Coordinates of C-alpha atoms in Angstrom, one line a residue:
M1 CA -72.1 200.0 -28.3
E2 CA -72.1 199.4 -31.8
Q3 CA -68.3 199.3 -32.0
T4 CA -68.2 197.1 -28.9
E5 CA -70.6 194.5 -30.7
S6 CA -68.5 194.9 -34.0
L7 CA -65.2 193.9 -31.9
V8 CA -66.9 191.1 -30.3
K9 CA -67.7 189.5 -33.6
T10 CA -64.4 190.1 -35.0
I11 CA -63.0 188.4 -32.1
V12 CA -65.1 185.3 -32.5
K13 CA -64.0 185.2 -36.0
G14 CA -60.4 185.0 -35.1
I15 CA -61.0 182.5 -32.6
Q16 CA -63.0 180.4 -35.1
E17 CA -60.2 180.7 -37.5
K18 CA -58.2 178.6 -35.5
K19 CA -60.8 176.2 -34.3
G20 CA -61.2 177.6 -30.9
T21 CA -64.1 176.0 -29.2
D22 CA -66.9 176.5 -26.6
I23 CA -66.9 180.3 -27.1
V24 CA -69.1 182.3 -24.4
V25 CA -69.8 185.9 -24.8
A26 CA -70.6 187.4 -21.4
D27 CA -72.5 190.6 -21.7
L28 CA -71.3 192.6 -18.2
Q29 CA -73.1 196.1 -19.2
G30 CA -75.6 195.7 -16.7
I31 CA -73.4 194.5 -13.8
D32 CA -72.1 196.8 -11.2
G33 CA -68.3 196.9 -10.9
A34 CA -67.7 195.1 -14.2
I35 CA -64.2 195.7 -15.5
C36 CA -65.4 195.7 -19.2
R37 CA -68.6 195.6 -21.4
Q38 CA -68.1 192.0 -22.8
F39 CA -66.0 188.8 -21.6
V40 CA -65.5 186.4 -24.6
V41 CA -64.2 183.1 -23.1
C42 CA -63.0 179.9 -25.4
Q43 CA -60.8 177.3 -25.4
G44 CA -58.1 175.5 -27.3
G45 CA -56.9 171.9 -27.0
S46 CA -53.2 172.6 -26.3
P47 CA -50.9 175.5 -25.4
T48 CA -49.9 175.5 -29.0
Q49 CA -53.5 176.0 -30.0
V50 CA -54.2 178.6 -27.3
E51 CA -51.2 180.8 -28.5
A52 CA -52.5 180.3 -32.1
I53 CA -56.2 181.4 -31.1
A54 CA -54.6 184.5 -29.3
E55 CA -52.6 185.5 -32.2
S56 CA -55.7 185.2 -34.8
V57 CA -57.7 187.3 -32.5
G58 CA -54.9 189.9 -32.5
D59 CA -54.3 189.7 -36.2
V60 CA -58.1 189.7 -37.3
A61 CA -58.8 192.7 -34.9
R62 CA -56.1 194.7 -36.2
Q63 CA -56.7 193.9 -39.8
E64 CA -60.4 194.4 -39.8
L65 CA -61.0 197.2 -37.4
G66 CA -57.5 198.5 -36.5
E67 CA -57.8 197.5 -33.0
K68 CA -54.8 196.5 -30.8
P69 CA -55.1 194.8 -27.4
M70 CA -53.9 197.2 -24.7
H71 CA -52.4 194.3 -22.8
V72 CA -51.9 190.7 -23.5
V73 CA -50.7 188.3 -20.9
G74 CA -50.1 184.7 -20.4
L75 CA -48.5 184.1 -23.9
E76 CA -45.4 182.6 -22.2
R77 CA -47.1 179.0 -21.0
A78 CA -50.3 179.6 -23.1
L79 CA -52.4 177.9 -20.6
W80 CA -54.5 181.1 -20.0
V81 CA -54.0 184.1 -22.5
A82 CA -56.0 187.3 -21.4
M83 CA -56.5 190.1 -24.1
D84 CA -57.5 193.6 -22.8
Y85 CA -59.1 195.6 -25.6
G86 CA -60.7 197.9 -23.0
D87 CA -64.6 197.3 -23.4
V88 CA -64.0 193.8 -24.3
M89 CA -61.6 191.2 -22.4
V90 CA -60.6 187.8 -24.3
H91 CA -59.8 184.8 -22.3
V92 CA -58.3 181.6 -24.1
F93 CA -57.9 178.7 -22.1
V94 CA -56.7 175.0 -22.1
P95 CA -59.7 173.0 -20.9
E96 CA -58.3 172.2 -17.5
M97 CA -57.5 175.9 -16.6
R98 CA -60.9 176.9 -17.8
Q99 CA -62.5 174.6 -15.7
F100 CA -60.4 175.4 -12.5
Y101 CA -61.4 179.4 -12.9
N102 CA -64.9 178.9 -14.2
L103 CA -65.0 182.5 -15.5
E104 CA -68.3 182.2 -16.8
N105 CA -70.0 181.5 -13.2
L106 CA -67.7 184.3 -11.8
W107 CA -70.3 186.6 -13.5
A108 CA -73.4 184.6 -12.9
D109 CA -75.6 187.5 -13.5
A110 CA -74.7 188.4 -16.8
P111 CA -76.4 187.1 -19.8
L112 CA -74.3 184.7 -21.6
T113 CA -74.3 183.7 -25.4
R114 CA -72.7 180.4 -26.4
I115 CA -71.3 180.7 -29.9
P116 CA -71.7 177.1 -31.7
D117 CA -68.5 175.4 -32.9
D118 CA -67.9 176.6 -36.2
Y119 CA -66.6 173.3 -38.0

């Protein structure tokens, strides 16, 4: 549990380093059938920024915690990048894709924590 929380904080730091916005952490621990413990969702203003955010998350998690994602998908077009850290899934969107998929509402029963933009 403590390891998961530390990973989430580190992921948020990586997002903020590249000015990712509208960060939401969904706590899925009490949800039956959830694929992980925490979802971290954020957005960048363009595919270039989405890619930079995803790279920053990977770099910061590796440097600070020695964690590497098991899978990363979406970097080719960088409209939606998903990073699988086992207990934590990270989703980085361009605004239009985030609005379309609306992941926060997919897990409507999960408590959501909104992280203020850090700039």
